[in-house]
Short mmCIF file of C-alpha atoms and ligand atoms in Angstrom, two decimals:
data_model
loop_
_atom_site.label_atom_id
_atom_site.label_comp_id
_atom_site.label_asym_id
_atom_site.label_seq_id
_atom_site.Cartn_x
_atom_site.Cartn_y
_atom_site.Cartn_z
CA MET A 1 17.00 -11.05 -6.26
CA PHE A 2 14.59 -12.00 -3.53
CA SER A 3 16.38 -10.45 -0.60
CA TYR A 4 13.22 -8.40 0.04
CA ARG A 5 10.78 -9.70 2.62
CA HIS A 6 7.79 -7.63 3.36
CA ALA A 7 7.71 -8.94 6.95
CA PHE A 8 10.57 -6.55 7.74
CA HIS A 9 8.45 -3.64 6.64
CA ALA A 10 4.94 -4.64 7.59
CA GLY A 11 3.02 -1.79 9.28
CA ASN A 12 5.54 0.90 8.37
CA HIS A 13 4.49 4.41 7.25
CA ALA A 14 4.39 3.31 3.61
CA ASP A 15 1.95 0.52 4.54
CA VAL A 16 -0.19 3.05 6.39
CA LEU A 17 -0.60 5.21 3.24
CA LYS A 18 -0.92 2.09 0.95
CA HIS A 19 -3.36 0.18 3.03
CA THR A 20 -5.55 3.15 4.04
CA THR A 21 -5.94 4.06 0.31
CA LEU A 22 -6.49 0.36 -0.51
CA ILE A 23 -9.33 0.07 2.10
CA ALA A 24 -10.98 3.22 0.63
CA LEU A 25 -10.78 1.78 -2.85
CA MET A 26 -12.11 -1.68 -1.86
CA LYS A 27 -14.90 -0.13 0.19
CA TYR A 28 -16.06 1.91 -2.73
CA LEU A 29 -15.54 -0.62 -5.58
CA THR A 30 -17.40 -3.45 -3.78
CA GLN A 31 -20.54 -1.35 -3.25
CA LYS A 32 -21.89 -2.04 -6.78
CA ASP A 33 -23.93 -5.08 -7.74
CA THR A 34 -21.63 -6.23 -10.60
CA ALA A 35 -18.77 -8.68 -9.87
CA LEU A 36 -15.32 -7.15 -9.25
CA THR A 37 -12.01 -8.89 -10.16
CA VAL A 38 -9.19 -7.79 -7.86
CA ILE A 39 -5.63 -8.68 -9.05
CA ASP A 40 -2.74 -8.20 -6.62
CA THR A 41 0.39 -8.62 -8.79
CA HIS A 42 2.82 -8.59 -5.79
CA ALA A 43 0.89 -10.03 -2.87
CA GLY A 44 3.59 -10.79 -0.18
CA ALA A 45 2.73 -13.24 2.66
CA GLY A 46 -0.75 -11.94 3.33
CA LEU A 47 -0.55 -11.67 7.14
CA TYR A 48 2.33 -10.60 9.42
CA ARG A 49 3.02 -10.85 13.11
CA LEU A 50 3.96 -7.51 14.59
CA ASP A 51 5.66 -9.29 17.54
CA GLY A 52 7.59 -11.61 15.21
CA ASP A 53 11.37 -11.65 14.62
CA TYR A 54 11.29 -9.81 11.41
CA THR A 55 9.10 -6.85 12.49
CA GLU A 56 10.83 -6.62 15.89
CA THR A 57 14.23 -6.49 14.19
CA SER A 58 13.45 -3.69 11.86
CA GLY A 59 11.18 -1.63 14.13
CA GLU A 60 9.51 -0.19 11.07
CA ALA A 61 6.04 -0.66 12.41
CA GLN A 62 7.13 1.61 15.32
CA GLU A 63 7.44 4.35 12.77
CA GLY A 64 4.14 3.37 11.19
CA ILE A 65 1.11 1.74 12.72
CA PHE A 66 2.28 1.91 16.32
CA ARG A 67 3.06 5.56 16.00
CA LEU A 68 -0.34 6.25 14.44
CA LEU A 69 -2.06 4.61 17.35
CA SER A 70 0.04 6.07 20.12
CA GLU A 71 -1.08 8.96 22.12
CA PRO A 72 -1.59 12.20 20.11
CA LYS A 73 1.61 14.13 19.85
CA ALA A 74 2.59 17.59 18.72
CA ALA A 75 2.91 17.71 14.94
CA PRO A 76 6.29 18.67 13.47
CA ALA A 77 6.39 21.92 11.56
CA PRO A 78 5.27 20.89 8.04
CA ALA A 79 7.50 21.30 4.99
CA LYS A 80 6.87 24.56 3.18
CA LYS A 81 4.95 22.99 0.31
CA ALA A 82 2.63 21.01 2.57
CA PRO A 83 -0.64 22.36 3.70
CA ALA A 84 -0.81 23.16 7.47
CA ALA A 85 -1.41 20.02 9.53
CA PRO A 86 -3.46 20.04 12.69
CA LYS A 87 -1.37 20.16 15.90
CA THR A 88 -2.85 17.04 17.48
CA VAL A 89 -5.27 14.41 16.44
CA ALA A 90 -7.48 12.87 19.06
CA PRO A 91 -8.14 9.15 18.30
CA ALA A 92 -11.87 9.93 18.27
CA ALA A 93 -11.35 12.53 15.51
CA LEU A 94 -9.60 10.29 13.00
CA ALA A 95 -10.53 10.96 9.39
CA PRO A 96 -12.97 8.30 8.02
CA LEU A 97 -10.26 6.60 5.87
CA LEU A 98 -7.94 6.25 8.82
CA GLN A 99 -10.80 5.12 11.00
CA ASP A 100 -11.67 2.36 8.56
CA TYR A 101 -8.04 1.30 8.64
CA VAL A 102 -7.90 1.16 12.44
CA ASP A 103 -11.26 -0.63 12.50
CA LEU A 104 -9.93 -3.31 10.16
CA LEU A 105 -6.91 -3.77 12.45
CA ARG A 106 -9.29 -4.08 15.41
CA GLY A 107 -11.21 -6.79 13.64
CA LEU A 108 -8.00 -8.85 13.28
CA ASN A 109 -6.84 -8.18 16.81
CA PRO A 110 -9.80 -8.75 19.23
CA GLN A 111 -7.71 -8.12 22.37
CA PHE A 112 -6.60 -4.80 20.94
CA ALA A 113 -10.13 -3.94 20.00
CA GLU A 114 -11.33 -4.81 23.50
CA THR A 115 -8.64 -2.93 25.47
CA GLY A 116 -7.40 -0.30 23.05
CA ASP A 117 -3.82 -1.34 24.27
CA ILE A 118 -1.38 -1.35 21.29
CA ALA A 119 0.59 -4.01 23.11
CA HIS A 120 -2.20 -6.30 21.92
CA LEU A 121 -1.87 -5.28 18.30
CA LYS A 122 -0.06 -8.47 17.07
CA ILE A 123 -1.40 -9.29 13.64
CA TYR A 124 -1.01 -6.97 10.63
CA PRO A 125 -2.82 -7.62 7.39
CA GLY A 126 -1.02 -7.46 4.06
CA SER A 127 -2.95 -6.28 0.94
CA PRO A 128 -4.47 -9.78 0.15
CA PHE A 129 -6.20 -9.94 3.52
CA ILE A 130 -7.36 -6.39 3.20
CA GLU A 131 -8.77 -7.11 -0.23
CA GLN A 132 -10.41 -10.32 0.89
CA GLN A 133 -12.23 -8.69 3.73
CA PHE A 134 -14.39 -6.60 1.31
CA LEU A 135 -15.30 -9.28 -1.26
CA SER A 136 -18.84 -10.50 -1.68
CA GLY A 137 -19.81 -13.85 -3.20
CA ARG A 138 -19.57 -12.75 -6.80
CA ASP A 139 -16.16 -11.12 -6.58
CA LYS A 140 -12.81 -12.71 -7.31
CA LEU A 141 -9.32 -12.17 -5.93
CA LYS A 142 -6.11 -13.25 -7.90
CA LEU A 143 -2.91 -13.12 -5.93
CA PHE A 144 0.63 -13.48 -7.34
CA GLU A 145 3.80 -13.95 -5.34
CA LEU A 146 7.20 -15.18 -6.52
CA HIS A 147 9.22 -15.61 -3.36
CA PRO A 148 9.07 -19.30 -2.39
CA THR A 149 8.73 -18.76 1.42
CA ASP A 150 6.20 -15.91 1.07
CA PHE A 151 4.28 -17.84 -1.50
CA LYS A 152 4.02 -20.72 0.98
CA SER A 153 2.96 -18.49 3.79
CA LEU A 154 0.39 -16.72 1.55
CA SER A 155 -1.06 -20.00 0.40
CA GLY A 156 -1.37 -21.28 4.02
CA ASN A 157 -2.84 -18.03 5.20
CA ILE A 158 -5.46 -17.87 2.50
CA GLU A 159 -6.33 -21.60 2.92
CA GLN A 160 -7.16 -20.89 6.54
CA LEU A 161 -9.88 -18.45 5.45
CA GLY A 162 -11.74 -21.33 3.78
CA VAL A 163 -12.97 -19.19 0.97
CA GLY A 164 -12.49 -21.81 -1.74
CA ARG A 165 -12.01 -20.71 -5.31
CA GLN A 166 -12.98 -17.17 -4.77
CA VAL A 167 -9.33 -16.39 -3.90
CA ALA A 168 -6.59 -17.90 -6.21
CA VAL A 169 -2.86 -17.86 -5.26
CA ALA A 170 -0.15 -18.47 -7.88
CA ARG A 171 3.60 -18.46 -7.81
CA GLU A 172 3.98 -16.49 -10.95
CA ASP A 173 5.39 -13.18 -12.21
CA GLY A 174 2.56 -10.77 -11.34
CA PHE A 175 3.58 -8.37 -14.25
CA GLU A 176 3.13 -11.10 -16.86
CA ALA A 177 0.12 -12.86 -15.15
CA LEU A 178 -1.94 -9.68 -15.18
CA LYS A 179 -2.22 -9.76 -18.97
CA THR A 180 -4.19 -13.02 -18.85
CA PHE A 181 -6.88 -11.53 -16.62
CA LEU A 182 -7.72 -8.40 -18.57
CA PRO A 183 -10.37 -7.61 -19.51
CA PRO A 184 -12.18 -9.28 -16.63
CA PRO A 185 -15.45 -11.23 -17.18
CA ALA A 186 -17.86 -8.58 -15.75
CA ARG A 187 -15.61 -5.74 -16.97
CA ARG A 188 -14.88 -4.39 -13.51
CA ALA A 189 -11.32 -4.72 -12.01
CA MET A 190 -8.98 -3.26 -9.57
CA VAL A 191 -5.25 -3.97 -9.91
CA LEU A 192 -2.71 -3.40 -7.10
CA CYS A 193 0.87 -3.28 -8.35
CA ASP A 194 3.14 -3.17 -5.38
CA PRO A 195 6.63 -4.48 -6.23
CA SER A 196 9.57 -4.36 -3.90
CA TYR A 197 11.64 -2.34 -6.43
CA GLU A 198 14.60 -4.32 -5.16
CA MET A 199 15.58 -4.57 -8.87
CA LYS A 200 16.01 -1.30 -10.81
CA SER A 201 14.08 -2.96 -13.69
CA ASP A 202 10.87 -3.00 -11.60
CA TYR A 203 10.34 0.75 -12.22
CA GLY A 204 10.30 0.16 -16.01
CA ARG A 205 8.22 -2.95 -15.69
CA VAL A 206 5.56 -1.19 -13.62
CA ALA A 207 5.17 1.56 -16.31
CA ALA A 208 5.14 -0.99 -19.17
CA CYS A 209 2.68 -3.20 -17.24
CA MET A 210 0.28 -0.27 -16.67
CA ALA A 211 0.51 0.77 -20.30
CA ASP A 212 -0.36 -2.72 -21.48
CA ALA A 213 -3.11 -3.08 -18.91
CA LEU A 214 -4.78 0.15 -20.05
CA LYS A 215 -4.72 -1.05 -23.72
CA ARG A 216 -6.41 -4.31 -22.67
CA PHE A 217 -8.94 -2.77 -20.24
CA ALA A 218 -9.06 1.00 -20.18
CA THR A 219 -11.64 1.37 -17.42
CA GLY A 220 -10.01 -0.72 -14.70
CA THR A 221 -8.77 1.01 -11.48
CA TYR A 222 -4.97 0.66 -11.42
CA VAL A 223 -3.08 1.31 -8.23
CA VAL A 224 0.65 1.60 -8.05
CA TRP A 225 2.68 2.02 -4.80
CA TYR A 226 6.21 3.55 -5.30
CA PRO A 227 9.00 4.57 -3.02
CA ILE A 228 10.24 8.20 -2.98
CA ILE A 229 13.98 7.90 -2.82
CA PRO A 230 16.90 9.79 -4.42
CA ARG A 231 17.06 7.52 -7.57
CA PRO A 232 16.19 8.70 -11.14
CA GLU A 233 13.95 5.72 -11.91
CA ALA A 234 11.86 6.34 -8.70
CA HIS A 235 11.59 9.99 -9.49
CA ASP A 236 10.42 9.31 -13.06
CA LEU A 237 7.88 6.62 -12.25
CA PRO A 238 4.94 8.89 -11.18
CA ARG A 239 5.69 11.24 -14.04
CA LYS A 240 5.48 8.34 -16.44
CA LEU A 241 2.25 7.05 -14.95
CA LYS A 242 0.77 10.58 -15.22
CA THR A 243 1.80 10.88 -18.88
CA LEU A 244 0.26 7.42 -19.51
CA ALA A 245 -3.06 8.39 -17.94
CA VAL A 246 -3.21 11.73 -19.68
CA LYS A 247 -2.46 10.20 -23.10
CA SER A 248 -5.07 7.53 -22.46
CA SER A 249 -7.62 10.14 -21.42
CA ARG A 250 -7.99 8.57 -18.01
CA SER A 251 -8.48 10.32 -14.69
CA TRP A 252 -5.57 9.93 -12.11
CA LEU A 253 -4.66 10.76 -8.56
CA ASN A 254 -1.25 10.85 -6.91
CA ALA A 255 -0.87 10.94 -3.15
CA THR A 256 2.51 11.18 -1.39
CA LEU A 257 3.46 10.94 2.27
CA THR A 258 6.82 12.09 3.60
CA VAL A 259 7.64 11.33 7.22
CA LYS A 260 11.25 12.49 7.39
CA SER A 261 14.38 13.87 5.67
CA SER A 262 16.15 11.69 3.15
CA LYS A 263 19.54 13.08 4.19
CA LEU A 264 22.28 10.85 5.53
CA THR A 265 23.28 11.74 9.08
CA THR A 266 26.19 10.71 11.33
CA ASP A 267 25.81 9.17 14.77
CA THR A 268 27.94 10.05 17.78
CA SER A 269 30.76 7.63 16.70
CA GLY A 270 30.93 9.35 13.24
CA GLU A 271 29.26 6.40 11.49
CA VAL A 272 26.98 7.37 8.48
CA VAL A 273 23.32 6.54 9.33
CA ARG A 274 20.92 5.97 6.53
CA PRO A 275 17.48 7.30 7.29
CA GLY A 276 15.49 4.35 5.91
CA LEU A 277 12.54 4.99 3.58
CA PRO A 278 11.54 8.66 4.03
CA ALA A 279 8.50 8.84 1.71
CA SER A 280 6.29 7.00 -0.63
CA GLY A 281 3.34 7.50 -3.05
CA MET A 282 0.23 5.92 -4.38
CA PHE A 283 -0.64 6.55 -7.98
CA VAL A 284 -4.21 5.60 -8.97
CA ILE A 285 -5.49 5.55 -12.52
CA ASN A 286 -9.35 5.76 -12.74
CA PRO A 287 -9.76 6.51 -9.09
CA PRO A 288 -13.28 6.53 -7.60
CA HIS A 289 -14.49 10.21 -7.39
CA THR A 290 -14.67 9.90 -3.60
CA LEU A 291 -10.97 9.11 -3.12
CA LYS A 292 -9.59 12.60 -3.36
CA ALA A 293 -11.85 13.99 -0.60
CA GLY A 294 -11.09 11.00 1.59
CA LEU A 295 -7.33 11.42 1.27
CA GLN A 296 -7.56 15.18 1.62
CA ALA A 297 -8.90 14.58 5.15
CA ALA A 298 -6.61 11.61 6.05
CA LEU A 299 -3.21 12.82 4.73
CA PRO A 300 -2.79 15.87 7.09
CA GLN A 301 -3.49 13.45 10.01
CA MET A 302 -0.89 10.99 8.72
CA VAL A 303 1.59 13.86 8.61
CA ALA A 304 0.71 15.01 12.09
CA LEU A 305 0.82 11.44 13.58
CA LEU A 306 3.67 9.98 11.54
CA GLY A 307 5.89 12.92 10.74
CA GLN A 308 9.27 12.80 12.44
CA ASP A 309 10.90 16.06 11.35
CA ARG A 310 10.36 19.31 9.60
CA ASN A 311 10.39 17.64 6.21
CA ALA A 312 7.13 15.74 6.93
CA GLY A 313 4.38 16.58 4.51
CA PHE A 314 2.01 15.29 1.88
CA THR A 315 0.97 16.13 -1.67
CA LEU A 316 -2.34 15.25 -3.40
CA GLU A 317 -2.64 15.88 -7.08
CA HIS A 318 -5.24 14.70 -9.52
CA GLY A 319 -6.32 15.18 -13.06
CA GLY A 320 -8.50 14.04 -15.97
N1 SAM B 401 1.35 -5.99 -1.51
C1 SAM B 401 1.88 -6.49 -0.25
C2 SAM B 401 1.14 -5.79 0.89
O1 SAM B 401 0.76 -4.58 0.74
O2 SAM B 401 1.00 -6.44 1.93
C3 SAM B 401 3.34 -6.28 -0.12
C4 SAM B 401 4.15 -6.78 -1.27
S1 SAM B 401 5.88 -6.57 -1.17
C5 SAM B 401 6.11 -4.89 -1.23
C6 SAM B 401 6.41 -7.15 -2.80
C7 SAM B 401 6.31 -8.59 -2.98
O3 SAM B 401 6.49 -8.95 -4.32
C8 SAM B 401 7.40 -9.40 -2.26
O4 SAM B 401 6.83 -10.31 -1.40
C9 SAM B 401 8.21 -10.04 -3.42
O5 SAM B 401 8.69 -11.38 -3.05
C10 SAM B 401 7.16 -10.19 -4.46
N2 SAM B 401 7.75 -10.19 -5.91
C11 SAM B 401 8.85 -9.66 -6.39
N3 SAM B 401 8.85 -9.74 -7.67
C12 SAM B 401 7.68 -10.32 -8.06
C13 SAM B 401 7.06 -10.61 -9.32
N4 SAM B 401 7.63 -10.32 -10.44
N5 SAM B 401 5.85 -11.19 -9.36
C14 SAM B 401 5.22 -11.47 -8.16
N6 SAM B 401 5.74 -11.14 -6.94
C15 SAM B 401 6.97 -10.59 -6.90
#
């Protein structure tokens, strides 16, 4: 347990999908006058350095945020099931959801904002910082992180914001802690459940946690990130969440982004090369009615800008 550190993955293609969707959700949900409680069950460290040891070692941000912001490139031929993607996407023509994501990165990286040079993109926000940016005085943010080092970083990063008790950080199991906050005082909540899935049991815990949350508070917006990998538990999770939403008579949305093949390859010396994470998904229960159209515009651009081979594509399903 606890070998996972999000710093190795910050700004990768899964973060692009997750954080673009999260921004759209936060932007919509914080428009109303009633207080919103945001609960992030697996918060991570909150802020990451893109020029730090972890991110440089893994290079995952190169396949994510840096690729997205690089010069427009020819899109790979999309997979059969995916709708046709535009050939190129000029930065000026980014879909509104992606533009909001890039604008948020600009806000955290003034030199990048000023020059447009991605060499100056050094700070990457995790979900806690994205959520915090949208809060107004009446809203609350509850963050849970179990890893001792990441908890310490998260606490320090949040303290620097000087936002007092509006944001609470706890070193607790997010699956369990969620129960104590539902239903929220003003009966408006968004929950992000974004485990590392480093333990197989996380898949079952996500499904059980969402089932319990819906019983406690049926009208909350519940957001689950999941990896798309050749593993039965990973394959079953979105199906389980869909069944749960349908049985609870709740609307749902499921967006997936694939950037490359999941097949193992061999390098010139005959060594087997694992492709890394090829795809991921965001499952949202009780999504705002605007989310589908927003993603419909953003996902083809993500495919065009982040796709690495002919397997690149997206899916967008909804119901209820
Ligand atoms: N949500 C973050 C973001 O988007 O920036 C990334 C979170 S990362 C994928 C998952 C985090 O959950 C890791 O930092 C890990 O240490 C933490 N974690 C693992 N199991 C946990 C649990 N049961 N409760 C709370 N945190 C947990």
